[in-house]
mmCIF file of C-alpha atoms and ligand atoms in Angstrom:
data_model
loop_
_atom_site.group_PDB
_atom_site.id
_atom_site.type_symbol
_atom_site.label_atom_id
_atom_site.label_comp_id
_atom_site.label_asym_id
_atom_site.label_seq_id
_atom_site.Cartn_x
_atom_site.Cartn_y
_atom_site.Cartn_z
ATOM 1 C CA MET A 22 21.196 2.990 -7.463
ATOM 2 C CA ALA A 23 22.352 6.545 -8.125
ATOM 3 C CA ALA A 24 19.610 9.097 -8.763
ATOM 4 C CA GLY A 25 21.295 10.122 -12.025
ATOM 5 C CA ALA A 26 21.113 6.603 -13.458
ATOM 6 C CA LEU A 27 17.487 6.387 -12.459
ATOM 7 C CA ILE A 28 16.582 9.601 -14.253
ATOM 8 C CA ARG A 29 18.433 8.609 -17.414
ATOM 9 C CA TYR A 30 16.617 5.267 -17.558
ATOM 10 C CA THR A 31 13.235 6.938 -17.060
ATOM 11 C CA HIS A 32 13.947 9.542 -19.670
ATOM 12 C CA GLU A 33 14.958 7.008 -22.337
ATOM 13 C CA LYS A 34 11.861 4.926 -21.747
ATOM 14 C CA SER A 35 9.426 7.818 -21.530
ATOM 15 C CA MET A 36 10.582 8.973 -24.957
ATOM 16 C CA ASP A 37 8.776 5.925 -26.339
ATOM 17 C CA GLU A 38 5.273 7.314 -26.706
ATOM 18 C CA SER A 39 3.714 3.916 -27.392
ATOM 19 C CA LYS A 40 4.303 3.198 -23.703
ATOM 20 C CA GLY A 41 2.048 6.052 -22.583
ATOM 21 C CA PRO A 42 0.116 7.256 -20.711
ATOM 22 C CA LEU A 43 2.768 7.018 -18.026
ATOM 23 C CA THR A 44 1.521 6.677 -14.463
ATOM 24 C CA LEU A 45 3.486 7.866 -11.476
ATOM 25 C CA SER A 46 2.433 5.384 -8.798
ATOM 26 C CA ILE A 47 3.059 6.422 -5.194
ATOM 27 C CA ASP A 48 2.796 4.301 -2.060
ATOM 28 C CA VAL A 49 2.664 6.413 1.093
ATOM 29 C CA GLY A 50 3.682 4.347 4.107
ATOM 30 C CA GLY A 51 4.252 4.911 7.794
ATOM 31 C CA SER A 52 8.011 4.488 7.363
ATOM 32 C CA GLY A 53 8.667 5.221 3.685
ATOM 33 C CA VAL A 54 7.257 7.033 0.668
ATOM 34 C CA LYS A 55 7.859 4.929 -2.454
ATOM 35 C CA MET A 56 7.227 5.606 -6.123
ATOM 36 C CA MET A 57 7.741 4.244 -9.628
ATOM 37 C CA ILE A 58 6.678 5.188 -13.134
ATOM 38 C CA LEU A 59 4.544 2.560 -14.902
ATOM 39 C CA ASP A 60 3.755 2.240 -18.602
ATOM 40 C CA ALA A 61 0.206 1.827 -19.971
ATOM 41 C CA ALA A 62 0.348 -1.915 -19.306
ATOM 42 C CA GLY A 63 1.451 -1.323 -15.702
ATOM 43 C CA GLU A 64 5.044 -2.418 -16.298
ATOM 44 C CA PRO A 65 7.634 -0.473 -14.294
ATOM 45 C CA LEU A 66 9.743 1.946 -16.317
ATOM 46 C CA THR A 67 11.918 2.977 -13.379
ATOM 47 C CA ASP A 68 13.383 1.465 -10.270
ATOM 48 C CA ARG A 69 11.540 2.132 -7.044
ATOM 49 C CA LEU A 70 12.453 5.451 -5.501
ATOM 50 C CA ARG A 71 12.125 5.463 -1.706
ATOM 51 C CA ARG A 72 12.538 8.141 0.903
ATOM 52 C CA LYS A 73 11.815 8.110 4.605
ATOM 53 C CA THR A 74 8.389 9.377 5.617
ATOM 54 C CA PRO A 75 8.929 12.772 7.305
ATOM 55 C CA GLU A 76 9.245 12.500 11.081
ATOM 56 C CA GLN A 77 6.237 14.801 11.470
ATOM 57 C CA PRO A 78 4.053 13.246 8.761
ATOM 58 C CA THR A 79 1.662 16.187 8.346
ATOM 59 C CA PRO A 80 -0.087 16.695 4.993
ATOM 60 C CA SER A 81 2.170 19.603 4.064
ATOM 61 C CA LEU A 82 5.443 17.778 4.828
ATOM 62 C CA VAL A 83 4.430 14.498 3.165
ATOM 63 C CA LEU A 84 3.125 16.415 0.164
ATOM 64 C CA ALA A 85 6.403 18.312 -0.138
ATOM 65 C CA GLU A 86 8.290 14.994 -0.068
ATOM 66 C CA MET A 87 6.072 13.522 -2.792
ATOM 67 C CA VAL A 88 6.500 16.587 -4.992
ATOM 68 C CA SER A 89 10.278 16.621 -4.624
ATOM 69 C CA MET A 90 10.521 12.878 -5.382
ATOM 70 C CA ALA A 91 8.213 13.297 -8.397
ATOM 71 C CA ALA A 92 10.556 15.955 -9.777
ATOM 72 C CA GLU A 93 13.488 13.556 -9.402
ATOM 73 C CA ILE A 94 11.985 10.423 -10.916
ATOM 74 C CA GLY A 95 11.191 11.724 -14.407
ATOM 75 C CA SER A 96 8.212 12.592 -16.590
ATOM 76 C CA PHE A 97 4.717 11.116 -16.300
ATOM 77 C CA ASP A 98 1.154 11.877 -17.390
ATOM 78 C CA ARG A 99 -0.975 10.991 -14.365
ATOM 79 C CA VAL A 100 -0.620 10.002 -10.721
ATOM 80 C CA SER A 101 -1.940 7.158 -8.538
ATOM 81 C CA VAL A 102 -1.576 7.207 -4.770
ATOM 82 C CA GLY A 103 -2.023 4.448 -2.203
ATOM 83 C CA PHE A 104 -2.605 6.135 1.163
ATOM 84 C CA PRO A 105 -2.467 4.452 4.617
ATOM 85 C CA GLY A 106 -5.935 5.473 5.787
ATOM 86 C CA VAL A 107 -9.563 5.796 4.754
ATOM 87 C CA VAL A 108 -9.898 7.619 1.414
ATOM 88 C CA VAL A 109 -13.209 8.691 -0.116
ATOM 89 C CA GLY A 110 -13.386 10.713 -3.324
ATOM 90 C CA GLY A 111 -9.730 11.736 -3.058
ATOM 91 C CA MET A 112 -10.162 13.038 0.515
ATOM 92 C CA THR A 113 -8.252 11.386 3.348
ATOM 93 C CA HIS A 114 -10.355 10.727 6.441
ATOM 94 C CA THR A 115 -7.999 8.872 8.791
ATOM 95 C CA ALA A 116 -4.272 8.160 8.987
ATOM 96 C CA VAL A 117 -3.621 6.480 12.326
ATOM 97 C CA ASN A 118 0.091 6.074 11.616
ATOM 98 C CA LEU A 119 0.659 9.523 10.104
ATOM 99 C CA HIS A 120 -0.967 12.618 11.607
ATOM 100 C CA ASP A 121 -4.372 13.929 12.762
ATOM 101 C CA GLU A 122 -4.217 16.726 10.205
ATOM 102 C CA TRP A 123 -5.036 14.201 7.471
ATOM 103 C CA ALA A 124 -8.671 14.071 8.621
ATOM 104 C CA GLY A 125 -10.645 15.824 5.875
ATOM 105 C CA PHE A 126 -7.628 16.650 3.683
ATOM 106 C CA ASP A 127 -8.163 16.916 -0.074
ATOM 107 C CA LEU A 128 -5.080 14.922 -1.116
ATOM 108 C CA ARG A 129 -6.240 14.523 -4.702
ATOM 109 C CA GLY A 130 -6.860 18.253 -5.095
ATOM 110 C CA ALA A 131 -3.586 19.242 -3.428
ATOM 111 C CA LEU A 132 -1.518 16.897 -5.617
ATOM 112 C CA MET A 133 -3.328 17.935 -8.794
ATOM 113 C CA GLN A 134 -2.468 21.518 -8.015
ATOM 114 C CA ARG A 135 1.184 20.820 -7.177
ATOM 115 C CA LEU A 136 1.908 18.372 -10.026
ATOM 116 C CA ALA A 137 -0.487 19.749 -12.677
ATOM 117 C CA LYS A 138 -1.588 16.185 -13.568
ATOM 118 C CA ASP A 139 -4.715 14.142 -12.998
ATOM 119 C CA VAL A 140 -4.535 12.233 -9.707
ATOM 120 C CA ARG A 141 -6.392 9.259 -8.222
ATOM 121 C CA VAL A 142 -6.074 8.278 -4.577
ATOM 122 C CA ALA A 143 -7.201 5.134 -2.735
ATOM 123 C CA ASN A 144 -6.432 3.252 0.459
ATOM 124 C CA ASP A 145 -3.009 1.555 0.259
ATOM 125 C CA ALA A 146 -4.298 -1.971 0.948
ATOM 126 C CA ASP A 147 -7.006 -1.469 -1.688
ATOM 127 C CA VAL A 148 -4.349 -0.477 -4.240
ATOM 128 C CA GLN A 149 -2.155 -3.440 -3.261
ATOM 129 C CA GLY A 150 -5.168 -5.737 -3.631
ATOM 130 C CA LEU A 151 -6.046 -4.400 -7.070
ATOM 131 C CA GLY A 152 -2.519 -5.327 -8.104
ATOM 132 C CA VAL A 153 -2.678 -8.964 -6.998
ATOM 133 C CA ILE A 154 -6.206 -10.383 -7.129
ATOM 134 C CA GLU A 155 -7.449 -12.778 -9.786
ATOM 135 C CA GLY A 156 -11.002 -11.401 -9.861
ATOM 136 C CA ILE A 157 -12.628 -14.698 -8.931
ATOM 137 C CA GLY A 158 -14.883 -15.176 -5.909
ATOM 138 C CA VAL A 159 -14.018 -13.739 -2.514
ATOM 139 C CA GLU A 160 -10.415 -12.586 -2.196
ATOM 140 C CA LEU A 161 -8.979 -10.952 0.909
ATOM 141 C CA VAL A 162 -5.726 -9.019 1.155
ATOM 142 C CA LEU A 163 -3.908 -8.213 4.400
ATOM 143 C CA THR A 164 -0.888 -5.932 4.409
ATOM 144 C CA LEU A 165 1.613 -6.357 7.214
ATOM 145 C CA GLY A 166 3.609 -3.197 7.797
ATOM 146 C CA THR A 167 3.620 -0.247 10.189
ATOM 147 C CA GLY A 168 -0.150 -0.711 10.230
ATOM 148 C CA ILE A 169 -2.336 -3.624 9.182
ATOM 149 C CA GLY A 170 -4.238 -2.991 5.969
ATOM 150 C CA ALA A 171 -7.119 -5.016 4.577
ATOM 151 C CA ALA A 172 -8.923 -5.183 1.244
ATOM 152 C CA LEU A 173 -11.893 -7.339 0.305
ATOM 153 C CA PHE A 174 -12.968 -8.247 -3.241
ATOM 154 C CA MET A 175 -15.884 -10.153 -4.718
ATOM 155 C CA ASP A 176 -15.361 -11.231 -8.346
ATOM 156 C CA GLY A 177 -12.810 -8.444 -8.647
ATOM 157 C CA LYS A 178 -15.094 -5.757 -7.195
ATOM 158 C CA LEU A 179 -13.634 -3.919 -4.238
ATOM 159 C CA VAL A 180 -15.367 -3.166 -0.934
ATOM 160 C CA PRO A 181 -13.290 -0.034 -0.182
ATOM 161 C CA ASN A 182 -11.757 0.962 3.158
ATOM 162 C CA LEU A 183 -12.309 -2.304 5.057
ATOM 163 C CA GLU A 184 -10.129 -1.188 8.044
ATOM 164 C CA LEU A 185 -10.026 -4.653 9.590
ATOM 165 C CA GLY A 186 -6.754 -3.685 11.288
ATOM 166 C CA HIS A 187 -8.625 -1.636 13.858
ATOM 167 C CA HIS A 188 -11.117 -4.371 14.764
ATOM 168 C CA PRO A 189 -10.677 -6.357 17.989
ATOM 169 C CA PHE A 190 -8.570 -9.481 17.494
ATOM 170 C CA GLU A 191 -7.537 -10.987 20.835
ATOM 171 C CA ARG A 192 -6.771 -9.979 24.438
ATOM 172 C CA GLY A 193 -8.784 -6.782 23.997
ATOM 173 C CA LYS A 194 -6.389 -5.565 21.293
ATOM 174 C CA THR A 195 -6.874 -4.927 17.610
ATOM 175 C CA TYR A 196 -5.107 -6.742 14.743
ATOM 176 C CA GLU A 197 -2.865 -3.717 14.336
ATOM 177 C CA GLU A 198 -2.043 -3.544 18.054
ATOM 178 C CA ARG A 199 -1.045 -7.231 17.981
ATOM 179 C CA LEU A 200 0.588 -7.493 14.556
ATOM 180 C CA GLY A 201 1.829 -4.013 13.612
ATOM 181 C CA ASP A 202 5.528 -3.370 13.091
ATOM 182 C CA LEU A 203 5.971 -1.985 16.609
ATOM 183 C CA GLU A 204 4.821 -5.290 18.131
ATOM 184 C CA LEU A 205 7.003 -7.333 15.786
ATOM 185 C CA ARG A 206 10.017 -5.396 17.018
ATOM 186 C CA LYS A 207 8.943 -5.491 20.665
ATOM 187 C CA LYS A 208 7.905 -9.131 20.927
ATOM 188 C CA GLY A 209 10.105 -10.723 18.270
ATOM 189 C CA LYS A 210 9.495 -12.803 15.200
ATOM 190 C CA ASP A 211 8.319 -16.019 16.860
ATOM 191 C CA THR A 212 5.565 -14.407 18.921
ATOM 192 C CA TRP A 213 4.511 -12.299 15.937
ATOM 193 C CA ASN A 214 4.304 -15.390 13.735
ATOM 194 C CA GLU A 215 2.204 -17.246 16.315
ATOM 195 C CA ARG A 216 -0.174 -14.295 16.454
ATOM 196 C CA LEU A 217 -0.365 -14.116 12.682
ATOM 197 C CA GLN A 218 -1.220 -17.801 12.498
ATOM 198 C CA ARG A 219 -4.134 -17.225 14.898
ATOM 199 C CA ALA A 220 -5.225 -14.138 12.953
ATOM 200 C CA ILE A 221 -5.351 -16.124 9.713
ATOM 201 C CA ALA A 222 -7.517 -18.742 11.402
ATOM 202 C CA VAL A 223 -9.961 -16.010 12.500
ATOM 203 C CA VAL A 224 -10.216 -14.183 9.165
ATOM 204 C CA ASP A 225 -10.631 -17.517 7.375
ATOM 205 C CA ARG A 226 -13.702 -18.256 9.518
ATOM 206 C CA VAL A 227 -15.121 -14.760 9.107
ATOM 207 C CA PHE A 228 -14.630 -14.161 5.376
ATOM 208 C CA ASN A 229 -14.496 -17.666 3.889
ATOM 209 C CA TYR A 230 -12.253 -16.328 1.165
ATOM 210 C CA ARG A 231 -11.124 -18.308 -1.844
ATOM 211 C CA VAL A 232 -7.649 -16.802 -1.513
ATOM 212 C CA LEU A 233 -5.939 -14.687 1.149
ATOM 213 C CA TYR A 234 -2.971 -12.598 0.011
ATOM 214 C CA LEU A 235 -0.395 -11.379 2.533
ATOM 215 C CA GLY A 236 1.589 -8.317 1.491
ATOM 216 C CA GLY A 237 3.390 -5.400 3.094
ATOM 217 C CA GLY A 238 6.999 -5.067 4.209
ATOM 218 C CA ASN A 239 6.724 -7.609 7.046
ATOM 219 C CA ALA A 240 5.264 -10.465 4.975
ATOM 220 C CA LYS A 241 8.871 -11.591 4.464
ATOM 221 C CA GLN A 242 9.081 -12.321 8.206
ATOM 222 C CA ILE A 243 6.579 -15.186 7.954
ATOM 223 C CA ASN A 244 8.264 -18.406 9.117
ATOM 224 C CA PHE A 245 5.451 -20.973 9.189
ATOM 225 C CA GLU A 246 3.849 -23.014 6.477
ATOM 226 C CA LEU A 247 0.824 -21.209 5.098
ATOM 227 C CA PRO A 248 -2.486 -22.923 4.295
ATOM 228 C CA ALA A 249 -2.895 -23.824 0.598
ATOM 229 C CA ASN A 250 -5.179 -20.841 -0.112
ATOM 230 C CA VAL A 251 -2.884 -18.221 1.470
ATOM 231 C CA ARG A 252 -0.170 -16.561 -0.646
ATOM 232 C CA VAL A 253 2.563 -14.073 0.102
ATOM 233 C CA VAL A 254 2.755 -11.279 -2.477
ATOM 234 C CA PRO A 255 5.709 -8.942 -3.065
ATOM 235 C CA ASN A 256 5.574 -5.553 -1.396
ATOM 236 C CA VAL A 257 6.082 -3.842 -4.746
ATOM 237 C CA ALA A 258 2.482 -4.856 -5.590
ATOM 238 C CA GLY A 259 1.494 -1.819 -3.492
ATOM 239 C CA ILE A 260 2.933 0.338 -6.267
ATOM 240 C CA LEU A 261 2.141 -1.831 -9.285
ATOM 241 C CA GLY A 262 -1.554 -1.883 -8.303
ATOM 242 C CA GLY A 263 -1.668 1.884 -8.883
ATOM 243 C CA ILE A 264 -2.335 1.321 -12.582
ATOM 244 C CA ARG A 265 -5.663 -0.325 -11.759
ATOM 245 C CA LEU A 266 -7.061 2.971 -10.396
ATOM 246 C CA TRP A 267 -7.414 4.016 -14.056
ATOM 247 C CA ASP A 268 -9.404 0.968 -15.256
HETATM 248 C C1 BGC B 6 -4.889 2.152 8.340
HETATM 249 C C2 BGC B 6 -5.317 1.523 7.032
HETATM 250 C C3 BGC B 6 -4.099 1.131 6.221
HETATM 251 C C4 BGC B 6 -3.165 0.287 7.045
HETATM 252 C C5 BGC B 6 -1.891 -0.048 6.300
HETATM 253 C C6 BGC B 6 -3.966 1.224 9.075
HETATM 254 O O1 BGC B 6 -3.563 1.807 10.271
HETATM 255 O O2 BGC B 6 -6.010 2.454 9.147
HETATM 256 O O3 BGC B 6 -6.133 2.396 6.316
HETATM 257 O O4 BGC B 6 -4.502 0.450 5.071
HETATM 258 O O5 BGC B 6 -2.827 0.936 8.251
HETATM 259 O O6 BGC B 6 -1.178 1.070 5.962
#
């Protein structure tokens, strides 16, 4: 959709103050930076705006991209960010698929300064999970994208920054080394699906979850029948979950 149409739609909706506070929800990914404006109930007020993640995904370049996209999408009152690495108190600690410079970067502070709004930041899989769980018993979320994200919940309470993707899975490799986007492209869909089937069997034994949710851009590549307690969730949940950071 044309940027102009997007802005007009946002503007009309954001005039309705009963919809506020408006949350700009951002999903930072290894291949794309995506954002949407959500109303107080978490309903999208705009289409999803997406731009490619900068080729050198340093904090300053990714930040500049986020700020320029935020200026394009329309007006908002506060900002939620899902970030593809460990996040504690608004600081990013790791970002395996972005850049080393993210270690110890105050993303919350930097965005607050640049956007002059309150900002909350969490791990991307944690945000995705907050958007899809039912809040009952043990629920596990795996995101299948550039990296492999994981989020664990007990009765709706999050155990933050699980980082299962970097744990050993099979053949001396981690889940991310076996199931990340690079491997899907290298080895093809069938091999990737076989691996994913084995990975589900392992995490089922380890976590004994009530439900496992599979999200991320590559969840649509799944071509086998999933067990009854495993559900595919839309990738947009990674943005919609941003509202939950304000609960
Ligand atoms: C990161 C996680 C992230 C996942 C999905 C992994 O490489 O370590 O923090 O959730 O990718 O983006």
